[in-house]
Amino acid sequence: MIKQQKTIKSKTLVFSVFLLSFLVSCNFGIAQSKSKKSTKLSEFQINQRKEIFLNAVKERTLGNYNEAEKLYKDVLAIDPEHDASMYELARIYLTKNRSEDAVKLLEKACELSPDNEWYLELLAGVYKETYQIDKLIIAQEQLVKRNPGKIDYKLNLSLIYVINGDIKKAIAVLDEIEEQIGKTEEVSIQKKQLYLISKKPKQATDELESLVNAYPDNTRYLQILAETYLDTDQEDKALTIYKRIKEIDPDNPYIHISMADLYKKQGNDNLAIEELKAGFANTALDVDTKIHVLLSFFSFDEYYNTKKSVVLELVTILAETHPDNNTALAVYGEMLNHNQEHEKALEVFDRIIANDESNYSWWEQKLFLENQLQKSDNVYNTSQRMIELFPMQPLPYLFNGFALLEKKNYEAARHSLENGVMLVIDNDLLEGQFYSTLGDVYNKLKEHEKSDRSYDKALKLKPDDAYVLNNYSYYLTLRMENLPKAKEMAAKANELMPDKASFQDTYGWVLFKMGDYENAEKWLKKAIDNDNKNSPVLLEHYGDVLFKLGRKTDAMKYWIKAKENTKEGETTESLQEKIRTGILHE
């Protein structure tokens, strides 16, 4: 154990000595003094200065900045003109946000060692950080003068001139760079920008034309030139360049989009659409870009109304070009749905979900479409699967409740709806739909108090829900309970949705139950006139009110008509009794 420790210590010592030697050689080599000293030091002071400086370098390298700072100051106490210590101490001050102190040291170091590039470069950087532009320009000009072949220094000088508002000098520096290294994208783009800032569009395009002439087959440079022509209102020249790009690179996925934008700007919509079609058919152009183009190319009104047929054509191409991309298919399906092609849209969302069951929004689209198409069994099956996959989403429980209510499985409907309503958070509309449907279910289960409470909750959340007002009113009337409230709600439902036969029937039936037969007949007649389905319930109601008004022959006609429009085996005993006896039994 003891031997092992000695070995470890020995290795550590060797490594530390090696590391120190390496760091000292690097750092001291960079920052050592080159000035002619006016201070005369004894041999002892020279050795002492060297030893302290080496220790300072070691401490700074190890991250012990406070100790390094102290040691550099000790060096300067021995030799106030030791520029390397000034440089290193300035670097430490910069880590402590002591820029002013760093500047003083660096300026002194540069004075003592005017040919040291490292000192001047760091000083220029501090001038830049502290926004001392005039001093920064002088420092950067000195760097360029001492190192005329160093392009980065010239690029920085050009940028500094721009910051100082001296565009002419900035361009002159960029011209010097081009003389040294020839045409480059970076320099040409900068010059183009500076010419545009100076409101010299011709010089801007001339600069890019010279870049293109130097690299005639570079489509990227051609694209930049075309965009600059557009920025300077030279659309015809831009179009010529776009056509040239298409000749050089016919498979370029972006050129069609650029040309489409230009044609649209020129008012040539037909050519614009043709270019979009070509771009959308290009597999090299990704789906996200195509969707972004769609949304930016068309306004909201164009997308969904005035040009929806064109949009549908484009998203069809999108889906055909990327048949395995669910995002592309979803955009296609959504547009089919908007164009009332619900069956096709449903097929698309079935394909999407077959590829990936994890996206809730796609399931929701499928559910809405199945409900729209009145596919009750599908709604039930889809909502059941959604509840399994997304148990914390309330909407599937609502549709599951709808489907079960239609299947007359009232207990199961109650279960789904009661579970789902507890999941609704900050959505009054959805919560109201749950309670209105629960009202219907509880009514079927003869749980009338719960039914009434559910309807009341639904109306509290949405007081102007005409369907809830109508249904609540109708069920109260059937039970002969709270008829004044039923009348008020039925009247409001008809105000909200006039000329709706089922609502007019409800209001007429409330009036009938309240004994107001003349007004009941008027409302029920309105309902008959607006009903295009020959509702047997409505026909029977109208027959009843005619009987009460003494028009027994007419009443019999409507009772018979009601029976004729009732599905076989579903005629009620009361209707059969009326027809058999010619009498309304209450």
Coordinates of C-alpha atoms in Angstrom, one line a residue:
M1 CA 0.0 0.0 0.0
I2 CA 2.9 2.4 0.9
K3 CA 4.8 1.5 -2.3
Q4 CA 1.7 2.2 -4.3
Q5 CA 1.3 5.7 -2.8
K6 CA 4.9 6.5 -3.6
T7 CA 4.4 5.5 -7.2
I8 CA 1.3 7.6 -7.5
K9 CA 3.1 10.6 -6.0
S10 CA 6.1 10.1 -8.2
K11 CA 4.0 10.0 -11.3
T12 CA 2.0 13.1 -10.3
L13 CA 5.2 15.0 -9.7
V14 CA 6.6 14.1 -13.1
F15 CA 3.3 15.0 -14.8
S16 CA 3.2 18.4 -13.0
V17 CA 6.7 19.3 -14.0
F18 CA 5.9 18.4 -17.6
L19 CA 2.7 20.4 -17.6
L20 CA 4.4 23.4 -16.1
S21 CA 7.2 23.3 -18.7
F22 CA 4.6 23.0 -21.5
L23 CA 2.4 25.8 -20.2
V24 CA 5.3 28.2 -19.5
S25 CA 6.8 27.6 -23.0
C26 CA 3.4 28.3 -24.6
N27 CA 2.4 31.4 -22.5
F28 CA 5.7 32.9 -22.0
G29 CA 6.6 32.5 -25.6
I30 CA 3.5 34.5 -26.5
A31 CA 3.6 37.3 -24.1
Q32 CA 7.3 37.7 -23.3
S33 CA 8.7 41.3 -23.4
K34 CA 10.3 42.5 -26.6
S35 CA 10.9 46.1 -25.6
K36 CA 14.2 47.7 -24.8
K37 CA 14.1 48.3 -21.1
S38 CA 15.2 51.5 -19.6
T39 CA 15.2 50.0 -16.1
K40 CA 18.5 48.5 -15.1
L41 CA 18.1 45.3 -13.1
S42 CA 20.7 43.4 -11.2
E43 CA 21.3 39.7 -12.0
F44 CA 19.5 38.8 -8.8
Q45 CA 16.4 40.9 -9.8
I46 CA 16.4 39.4 -13.2
N47 CA 16.4 35.8 -11.8
Q48 CA 13.8 36.8 -9.2
R49 CA 11.6 38.4 -11.8
K50 CA 11.8 35.3 -14.0
E51 CA 11.0 32.9 -11.2
I52 CA 8.0 34.9 -10.0
F53 CA 6.7 35.3 -13.6
L54 CA 6.9 31.5 -14.2
N55 CA 5.0 30.9 -11.0
A56 CA 2.4 33.5 -12.0
V57 CA 2.0 31.7 -15.4
K58 CA 1.5 28.4 -13.6
E59 CA -1.1 29.8 -11.2
R60 CA -3.0 31.4 -14.0
T61 CA -2.9 28.3 -16.1
L62 CA -4.3 26.3 -13.1
G63 CA -7.1 28.8 -12.8
N64 CA -5.8 30.4 -9.6
Y65 CA -6.4 34.0 -10.8
N66 CA -6.1 35.8 -7.5
E67 CA -2.7 34.2 -6.7
A68 CA -1.6 34.9 -10.3
E69 CA -2.7 38.5 -10.1
K70 CA -0.6 38.9 -6.9
L71 CA 2.5 37.4 -8.5
Y72 CA 2.2 39.5 -11.7
K73 CA 2.1 42.6 -9.5
D74 CA 5.2 41.3 -7.7
V75 CA 6.9 41.1 -11.0
L76 CA 5.9 44.7 -11.9
A77 CA 7.1 45.8 -8.5
I78 CA 10.6 44.5 -9.4
D79 CA 10.4 45.7 -13.0
P80 CA 7.7 48.3 -13.7
E81 CA 8.3 48.0 -17.5
H82 CA 7.8 44.2 -17.8
D83 CA 5.2 44.3 -20.6
A84 CA 4.5 40.6 -20.6
S85 CA 3.3 40.8 -17.0
M86 CA 1.2 43.8 -18.0
Y87 CA -0.4 41.7 -20.7
E88 CA -1.1 38.7 -18.5
L89 CA -2.4 40.9 -15.7
A90 CA -4.7 42.7 -18.1
R91 CA -6.1 39.3 -19.2
I92 CA -6.9 38.5 -15.5
Y93 CA -8.6 41.9 -15.1
L94 CA -10.8 41.2 -18.1
T95 CA -12.1 38.0 -16.4
K96 CA -13.1 40.2 -13.4
N97 CA -14.8 42.9 -15.6
R98 CA -12.1 45.4 -14.8
S99 CA -11.9 46.7 -18.4
E100 CA -10.6 50.1 -17.5
D101 CA -7.6 48.7 -15.6
A102 CA -7.0 46.2 -18.4
V103 CA -6.9 49.0 -21.0
K104 CA -4.3 51.0 -19.0
L105 CA -2.0 48.0 -18.7
L106 CA -2.4 47.1 -22.4
E107 CA -1.8 50.6 -23.7
K108 CA 1.4 50.7 -21.6
A109 CA 2.4 47.2 -22.9
C110 CA 1.9 48.3 -26.5
E111 CA 3.9 51.4 -25.9
L112 CA 6.8 49.4 -24.4
S113 CA 6.5 46.7 -27.1
P114 CA 5.0 48.3 -30.2
D115 CA 5.6 45.3 -32.5
N116 CA 3.8 42.8 -30.3
E117 CA 0.7 41.7 -32.3
W118 CA -0.9 39.9 -29.3
Y119 CA -0.9 43.0 -27.2
L120 CA -2.5 45.1 -29.9
E121 CA -5.1 42.5 -30.8
L122 CA -6.2 42.2 -27.2
L123 CA -6.3 45.9 -26.8
A124 CA -8.4 46.3 -29.9
G125 CA -10.8 43.7 -28.6
V126 CA -11.2 45.6 -25.3
Y127 CA -11.8 48.8 -27.2
K128 CA -14.6 47.0 -29.1
E129 CA -16.2 45.7 -25.9
T130 CA -16.1 49.1 -24.3
Y131 CA -17.3 50.9 -27.4
Q132 CA -14.2 53.1 -27.8
I133 CA -14.7 53.3 -31.5
D134 CA -12.1 56.0 -32.3
K135 CA -9.3 54.1 -30.4
L136 CA -10.5 50.8 -31.9
I137 CA -10.1 52.2 -35.5
I138 CA -6.6 53.3 -34.7
A139 CA -5.7 49.9 -33.2
Q140 CA -7.2 47.9 -36.0
E141 CA -5.5 50.0 -38.6
Q142 CA -2.2 49.4 -36.9
L143 CA -2.9 45.6 -37.0
V144 CA -3.7 45.8 -40.7
K145 CA -0.6 47.9 -41.4
R146 CA 1.7 45.4 -39.5
N147 CA 0.0 42.3 -41.0
P148 CA -1.2 43.3 -44.5
G149 CA -1.6 39.7 -45.5
K150 CA -3.9 38.8 -42.7
I151 CA -7.5 38.9 -44.2
D152 CA -9.3 38.6 -40.8
Y153 CA -7.8 41.9 -39.7
K154 CA -9.0 43.6 -42.8
L155 CA -12.5 42.1 -42.5
N156 CA -12.7 43.4 -38.9
L157 CA -11.5 46.8 -40.0
S158 CA -14.1 47.0 -42.7
L159 CA -16.8 46.1 -40.1
I160 CA -15.5 48.7 -37.7
Y161 CA -15.7 51.3 -40.5
V162 CA -19.4 50.3 -41.1
I163 CA -20.1 50.6 -37.3
N164 CA -18.6 54.1 -37.5
G165 CA -20.7 55.0 -40.5
D166 CA -17.8 55.2 -42.9
I167 CA -19.1 53.0 -45.7
K168 CA -16.7 54.3 -48.3
K169 CA -13.7 53.2 -46.3
A170 CA -15.3 49.9 -45.5
I171 CA -15.8 49.2 -49.2
A172 CA -12.2 50.3 -50.0
V173 CA -10.9 47.7 -47.5
L174 CA -13.0 45.0 -49.1
D175 CA -11.7 46.0 -52.5
E176 CA -8.1 45.5 -51.1
I177 CA -9.1 42.0 -49.9
E178 CA -10.5 41.1 -53.4
E179 CA -7.2 42.3 -55.0
Q180 CA -5.4 39.9 -52.7
I181 CA -7.5 36.8 -52.9
G182 CA -9.9 37.3 -55.7
K183 CA -13.7 37.1 -55.7
T184 CA -15.3 35.4 -52.7
E185 CA -18.9 35.1 -51.6
E186 CA -18.3 36.6 -48.2
V187 CA -16.7 39.8 -49.5
S188 CA -19.1 40.2 -52.4
I189 CA -22.1 39.8 -50.2
Q190 CA -20.7 42.4 -47.7
K191 CA -20.0 44.8 -50.5
K192 CA -23.5 44.3 -52.0
Q193 CA -25.0 45.1 -48.6
L194 CA -22.9 48.2 -48.2
Y195 CA -23.9 49.5 -51.6
L196 CA -27.6 48.9 -50.8
I197 CA -27.2 50.8 -47.5
S198 CA -25.6 53.6 -49.5
K199 CA -28.5 53.6 -51.9
K200 CA -26.4 52.5 -54.8
P201 CA -28.4 49.6 -56.3
K202 CA -26.5 49.4 -59.6
Q203 CA -23.1 49.0 -57.8
A204 CA -24.8 46.3 -55.6
T205 CA -25.9 44.3 -58.6
D206 CA -22.7 45.0 -60.5
E207 CA -20.8 43.5 -57.6
L208 CA -22.9 40.3 -57.7
E209 CA -22.7 40.1 -61.4
S210 CA -18.9 40.1 -61.1
L211 CA -19.1 37.3 -58.6
V212 CA -21.4 35.3 -60.9
N213 CA -19.0 35.9 -63.8
A214 CA -16.2 34.5 -61.7
Y215 CA -18.3 31.4 -60.9
P216 CA -20.9 31.1 -63.8
D217 CA -22.3 27.7 -62.8
N218 CA -22.7 28.4 -59.1
T219 CA -26.5 28.5 -58.7
R220 CA -26.3 29.8 -55.2
Y221 CA -24.6 33.0 -56.4
L222 CA -27.2 33.3 -59.2
Q223 CA -30.0 32.9 -56.6
I224 CA -28.5 35.8 -54.6
L225 CA -28.2 37.9 -57.7
A226 CA -31.8 37.2 -58.6
E227 CA -33.0 38.2 -55.1
T228 CA -30.9 41.4 -55.3
Y229 CA -32.6 42.2 -58.6
L230 CA -35.9 41.8 -56.9
D231 CA -34.9 43.9 -54.0
T232 CA -33.9 46.7 -56.5
D233 CA -37.2 46.4 -58.5
Q234 CA -35.6 44.7 -61.5
E235 CA -38.1 41.8 -61.9
D236 CA -37.4 41.0 -65.5
K237 CA -33.7 40.5 -64.8
A238 CA -34.5 38.4 -61.8
L239 CA -36.8 36.2 -64.0
T240 CA -34.0 35.8 -66.5
I241 CA -31.6 34.6 -63.8
Y242 CA -34.2 32.2 -62.4
K243 CA -34.6 30.6 -65.9
R244 CA -30.8 30.4 -66.1
I245 CA -30.7 28.5 -62.8
K246 CA -33.4 26.1 -64.1
E247 CA -31.3 25.4 -67.2
I248 CA -28.2 24.7 -65.1
D249 CA -29.9 22.7 -62.4
P250 CA -33.3 21.5 -63.5
D251 CA -33.8 19.4 -60.4
N252 CA -33.2 22.4 -58.1
P253 CA -36.1 22.0 -55.5
Y254 CA -36.3 25.7 -54.7
I255 CA -36.2 27.4 -58.1
H256 CA -39.9 26.6 -58.8
I257 CA -40.9 28.3 -55.5
S258 CA -38.8 31.4 -56.3
M259 CA -40.3 31.6 -59.7
A260 CA -43.8 31.1 -58.4
D261 CA -43.3 34.0 -55.9
L262 CA -42.1 36.2 -58.8
Y263 CA -45.0 35.3 -61.1
K264 CA -47.4 36.0 -58.3
K265 CA -45.8 39.4 -57.7
Q266 CA -46.2 40.2 -61.4
G267 CA -49.9 39.1 -61.3
N268 CA -49.4 36.0 -63.4
D269 CA -51.3 33.6 -61.2
N270 CA -51.5 30.8 -63.7
L271 CA -47.8 30.6 -64.2
A272 CA -47.3 30.9 -60.5
I273 CA -49.5 27.9 -59.8
E274 CA -47.8 25.8 -62.5
E275 CA -44.4 26.5 -60.8
L276 CA -45.8 25.6 -57.4
K277 CA -47.1 22.3 -58.8
A278 CA -43.7 21.5 -60.2
G279 CA -42.1 22.4 -56.9
F280 CA -44.5 20.3 -54.9
A281 CA -43.9 17.3 -57.2
N282 CA -40.2 17.5 -56.5
T283 CA -39.3 14.9 -53.9
A284 CA -36.1 16.8 -53.0
L285 CA -38.2 19.7 -51.5
D286 CA -39.2 18.7 -47.9
V287 CA -42.7 18.5 -46.7
D288 CA -42.3 21.2 -44.0
T289 CA -41.0 23.7 -46.6
K290 CA -43.9 22.9 -48.9
I291 CA -46.5 23.5 -46.2
H292 CA -44.8 26.8 -45.2
V293 CA -45.0 27.8 -48.9
L294 CA -48.7 27.0 -49.0
L295 CA -49.5 29.0 -45.9
S296 CA -47.4 32.0 -47.0
F297 CA -48.4 32.0 -50.7
F298 CA -52.2 32.1 -50.0
S299 CA -54.1 34.3 -47.7
F300 CA -56.5 32.7 -45.3
D301 CA -59.5 33.7 -47.5
E302 CA -57.8 32.3 -50.6
Y303 CA -56.7 29.1 -48.8
Y304 CA -60.2 28.2 -47.5
N305 CA -62.5 30.0 -50.0
T306 CA -61.6 31.8 -53.2
K307 CA -58.7 29.5 -54.3
K308 CA -59.5 26.3 -52.3
S309 CA -59.7 24.2 -55.4
V310 CA -56.1 25.2 -56.4
V311 CA -55.0 24.5 -52.8
L312 CA -56.7 21.1 -52.9
E313 CA -54.8 20.3 -56.2
L314 CA -51.5 21.3 -54.6
V315 CA -52.1 19.3 -51.4
T316 CA -53.1 16.3 -53.6
I317 CA -49.7 16.6 -55.3
L318 CA -48.1 16.9 -51.9
A319 CA -49.7 13.7 -50.7
E320 CA -48.9 11.8 -53.9
T321 CA -45.3 12.9 -53.7
H322 CA -44.9 12.0 -50.1
P323 CA -47.3 9.1 -49.7
D324 CA -45.7 7.8 -46.4
N325 CA -45.5 11.2 -44.7
N326 CA -48.3 11.6 -42.2
T327 CA -47.9 15.4 -42.0
A328 CA -48.5 15.6 -45.8
L329 CA -51.4 13.3 -45.6
A330 CA -52.9 15.2 -42.7
V331 CA -52.8 18.5 -44.7
Y332 CA -54.4 16.7 -47.6
G333 CA -57.1 15.1 -45.4
E334 CA -57.9 18.4 -43.7
M335 CA -58.4 20.1 -47.1
L336 CA -60.6 17.3 -48.4
N337 CA -62.7 17.7 -45.3
H338 CA -63.0 21.5 -45.9
N339 CA -64.1 20.8 -49.5
Q340 CA -66.9 18.6 -48.1
E341 CA -65.2 15.4 -49.4
H342 CA -65.8 13.7 -46.1
E343 CA -65.6 10.1 -47.2
K344 CA -62.2 10.7 -49.0
A345 CA -60.9 12.6 -46.0
L346 CA -61.9 9.8 -43.7
E347 CA -60.0 7.3 -45.9
V348 CA -56.9 9.5 -45.6
F349 CA -57.0 9.8 -41.8
D350 CA -57.6 6.0 -41.6
R351 CA -54.3 5.6 -43.6
I352 CA -52.5 8.0 -41.3
I353 CA -53.6 6.3 -38.1
A354 CA -52.7 2.9 -39.6
N355 CA -49.2 4.3 -39.9
D356 CA -49.1 5.9 -36.5
E357 CA -51.6 5.7 -33.6
S358 CA -49.8 8.1 -31.3
N359 CA -51.1 11.5 -32.6
Y360 CA -54.3 12.5 -30.8
S361 CA -55.2 15.3 -33.3
W362 CA -55.4 12.8 -36.2
W363 CA -57.8 10.6 -34.2
E364 CA -59.9 13.6 -33.4
Q365 CA -60.2 14.4 -37.1
K366 CA -61.2 10.8 -37.8
L367 CA -63.8 11.0 -35.0
F368 CA -65.3 14.2 -36.3
L369 CA -65.5 12.9 -39.8
E370 CA -67.3 9.6 -38.7
N371 CA -69.7 11.7 -36.7
Q372 CA -70.3 14.0 -39.7
L373 CA -71.0 11.0 -41.9
Q374 CA -73.3 9.6 -39.2
K375 CA -71.3 6.4 -38.9
S376 CA -72.6 5.6 -35.4
D377 CA -70.8 2.2 -35.1
N378 CA -67.5 3.8 -36.3
V379 CA -67.9 6.6 -33.8
Y380 CA -68.4 4.1 -31.1
N381 CA -65.4 1.9 -32.1
T382 CA -63.1 4.9 -32.7
S383 CA -64.0 6.6 -29.4
Q384 CA -63.5 3.3 -27.5
R385 CA -60.0 3.0 -29.0
M386 CA -59.2 6.7 -28.2
I387 CA -60.2 6.2 -24.6
E388 CA -57.7 3.3 -24.4
L389 CA -54.9 5.4 -26.0
F390 CA -55.7 8.8 -24.5
P391 CA -57.6 8.2 -21.3
M392 CA -57.1 11.8 -20.1
Q393 CA -58.7 13.4 -23.1
P394 CA -62.4 14.2 -22.5
L395 CA -63.7 14.5 -26.1
P396 CA -63.7 10.7 -26.8
Y397 CA -65.9 10.1 -23.8
L398 CA -68.4 12.6 -25.2
F399 CA -68.6 10.9 -28.6
N400 CA -68.7 7.5 -26.9
G401 CA -71.7 8.8 -24.9
F402 CA -73.4 10.0 -28.1
A403 CA -72.9 6.7 -29.8
L404 CA -74.1 4.7 -26.8
L405 CA -77.2 7.0 -26.5
E406 CA -78.0 6.3 -30.1
K407 CA -77.6 2.6 -29.5
K408 CA -80.0 3.0 -26.6
N409 CA -77.4 1.7 -24.2
Y410 CA -78.2 4.3 -21.6
E411 CA -76.3 2.9 -18.6
A412 CA -73.1 2.6 -20.6
A413 CA -73.6 6.1 -22.0
R414 CA -74.1 7.5 -18.5
H415 CA -70.8 5.8 -17.4
S416 CA -68.8 7.3 -20.3
L417 CA -70.3 10.8 -19.9
E418 CA -69.9 10.9 -16.1
N419 CA -66.2 9.9 -16.4
G420 CA -65.5 12.3 -19.3
V421 CA -67.0 15.4 -17.7
M422 CA -64.6 15.1 -14.8
L423 CA -61.7 15.5 -17.3
V424 CA -62.8 18.8 -18.7
I425 CA -60.6 21.8 -17.7
D426 CA -61.3 25.4 -18.6
N427 CA -63.6 24.6 -21.5
D428 CA -67.2 25.8 -20.9
L429 CA -68.4 24.8 -24.4
L430 CA -67.2 21.2 -24.0
E431 CA -68.4 20.9 -20.4
G432 CA -71.8 22.2 -21.5
Q433 CA -72.0 19.6 -24.2
F434 CA -71.3 16.9 -21.6
Y435 CA -74.1 18.1 -19.3
S436 CA -76.6 18.6 -22.1
T437 CA -76.0 15.0 -23.3
L438 CA -76.1 13.7 -19.7
G439 CA -79.5 15.5 -19.5
D440 CA -80.7 13.4 -22.5
V441 CA -79.3 10.2 -21.0
Y442 CA -80.8 10.7 -17.5
N443 CA -84.1 11.5 -19.1
K444 CA -84.1 8.2 -20.9
L445 CA -83.2 6.5 -17.6
K446 CA -86.2 8.3 -16.0
E447 CA -83.8 10.0 -13.6
H448 CA -85.6 13.3 -14.1
E449 CA -84.1 15.3 -11.2
K450 CA -80.6 14.5 -12.5
S451 CA -81.7 15.3 -16.0
D452 CA -83.0 18.7 -15.0
R453 CA -79.9 19.5 -13.0
S454 CA -77.7 18.6 -16.0
Y455 CA -79.7 20.8 -18.3
D456 CA -79.5 23.6 -15.8
K457 CA -75.7 23.2 -15.6
A458 CA -75.5 23.2 -19.4
L459 CA -77.5 26.4 -19.7
K460 CA -75.5 28.1 -17.0
L461 CA -72.4 27.4 -19.1
K462 CA -74.0 28.4 -22.4
P463 CA -77.4 30.2 -21.8
D464 CA -78.1 30.5 -25.6
D465 CA -77.8 26.9 -26.5
A466 CA -80.9 26.5 -28.5
Y467 CA -80.8 22.7 -28.6
V468 CA -80.6 22.4 -24.8
L469 CA -83.4 24.9 -24.4
N470 CA -85.5 22.9 -26.8
N471 CA -84.8 19.5 -25.4
Y472 CA -85.2 20.6 -21.8
S473 CA -88.5 22.3 -22.7
Y474 CA -89.8 19.3 -24.5
Y475 CA -89.1 16.8 -21.7
L476 CA -90.7 19.1 -19.1
T477 CA -93.8 19.2 -21.3
L478 CA -94.0 15.5 -21.7
R479 CA -93.9 15.2 -17.9
M480 CA -96.3 18.1 -17.5
E481 CA -93.9 19.8 -15.1
N482 CA -93.0 23.5 -14.8
L483 CA -94.8 24.4 -18.1
P484 CA -94.2 28.2 -17.7
K485 CA -90.4 27.5 -17.7
A486 CA -90.8 25.1 -20.6
K487 CA -92.7 27.7 -22.6
E488 CA -90.1 30.4 -21.9
M489 CA -87.3 28.1 -23.0
A490 CA -89.1 26.9 -26.1
A491 CA -89.8 30.6 -27.1
K492 CA -86.1 31.5 -26.6
A493 CA -85.0 28.5 -28.7
N494 CA -87.2 29.7 -31.6
E495 CA -85.8 33.2 -31.3
L496 CA -82.3 31.8 -31.5
M497 CA -83.1 29.5 -34.4
P498 CA -86.2 30.5 -36.2
D499 CA -87.9 28.3 -38.9
K500 CA -86.6 25.1 -37.3
A501 CA -89.4 22.6 -37.5
S502 CA -88.5 20.6 -34.4
F503 CA -88.2 23.7 -32.3
Q504 CA -91.6 25.0 -33.6
D505 CA -93.1 21.7 -32.8
T506 CA -91.8 21.9 -29.2
Y507 CA -93.2 25.4 -28.6
G508 CA -96.5 24.4 -30.2
W509 CA -96.7 21.3 -28.0
V510 CA -96.0 23.4 -24.8
L511 CA -98.9 25.7 -25.8
F512 CA -101.1 22.7 -26.5
K513 CA -100.4 21.3 -23.0
M514 CA -101.2 24.7 -21.5
G515 CA -104.5 24.7 -23.3
D516 CA -103.7 27.5 -25.8
Y517 CA -105.0 25.5 -28.8
E518 CA -105.3 28.3 -31.2
N519 CA -101.7 29.5 -30.9
A520 CA -100.6 25.8 -30.6
E521 CA -102.2 25.2 -34.0
K522 CA -100.4 28.1 -35.6
W523 CA -97.0 27.0 -34.3
L524 CA -97.5 23.4 -35.2
K525 CA -98.7 24.4 -38.7
K526 CA -95.4 26.4 -39.1
A527 CA -93.5 23.3 -38.1
I528 CA -95.4 21.2 -40.7
D529 CA -94.6 23.7 -43.4
N530 CA -90.9 23.8 -42.5
D531 CA -90.6 20.0 -42.0
N532 CA -89.4 18.1 -45.1
K533 CA -89.1 14.7 -43.4
N534 CA -92.8 14.1 -42.5
S535 CA -92.0 13.6 -38.9
P536 CA -94.6 11.2 -37.5
V537 CA -94.5 12.9 -34.0
L538 CA -95.1 16.3 -35.5
L539 CA -98.0 15.0 -37.7
E540 CA -99.6 13.3 -34.7
H541 CA -99.2 16.5 -32.6
Y542 CA -100.9 18.5 -35.3
G543 CA -103.7 16.0 -35.5
D544 CA -104.2 16.3 -31.7
V545 CA -104.5 20.1 -31.8
L546 CA -106.9 19.9 -34.7
F547 CA -109.1 17.5 -32.7
K548 CA -109.1 20.0 -29.8
L549 CA -110.2 22.8 -32.2
G550 CA -113.1 20.6 -33.4
R551 CA -111.6 19.7 -36.7
K552 CA -112.0 16.0 -36.2
T553 CA -111.9 15.0 -39.9
D554 CA -108.7 16.9 -40.5
A555 CA -107.3 15.4 -37.2
M556 CA -107.9 11.9 -38.5
K557 CA -106.1 12.7 -41.7
Y558 CA -103.0 13.7 -39.8
W559 CA -103.1 10.7 -37.4
I560 CA -103.3 8.4 -40.4
K561 CA -100.5 10.3 -42.1
A562 CA -98.4 10.0 -38.9
K563 CA -98.9 6.2 -38.9
E564 CA -97.9 6.0 -42.6
N565 CA -94.6 7.7 -41.9
T566 CA -93.8 5.6 -38.8
K567 CA -91.4 2.7 -39.2
E568 CA -93.1 -0.7 -39.3
G569 CA -93.6 -2.0 -35.8
E570 CA -93.0 1.4 -34.1
T571 CA -96.5 2.8 -34.1
T572 CA -97.6 3.7 -30.6
E573 CA -100.7 2.2 -29.0
S574 CA -102.1 5.7 -28.4
L575 CA -101.9 6.6 -32.1
Q576 CA -103.5 3.3 -33.1
E577 CA -106.3 4.0 -30.5
K578 CA -106.9 7.5 -31.9
I579 CA -107.2 6.1 -35.4
R580 CA -109.5 3.2 -34.3
T581 CA -111.8 5.3 -32.2
G582 CA -111.5 8.8 -33.7
I583 CA -111.1 10.2 -30.2
L584 CA -108.2 11.8 -28.5
H585 CA -107.7 10.1 -25.1
E586 CA -105.8 12.2 -22.5

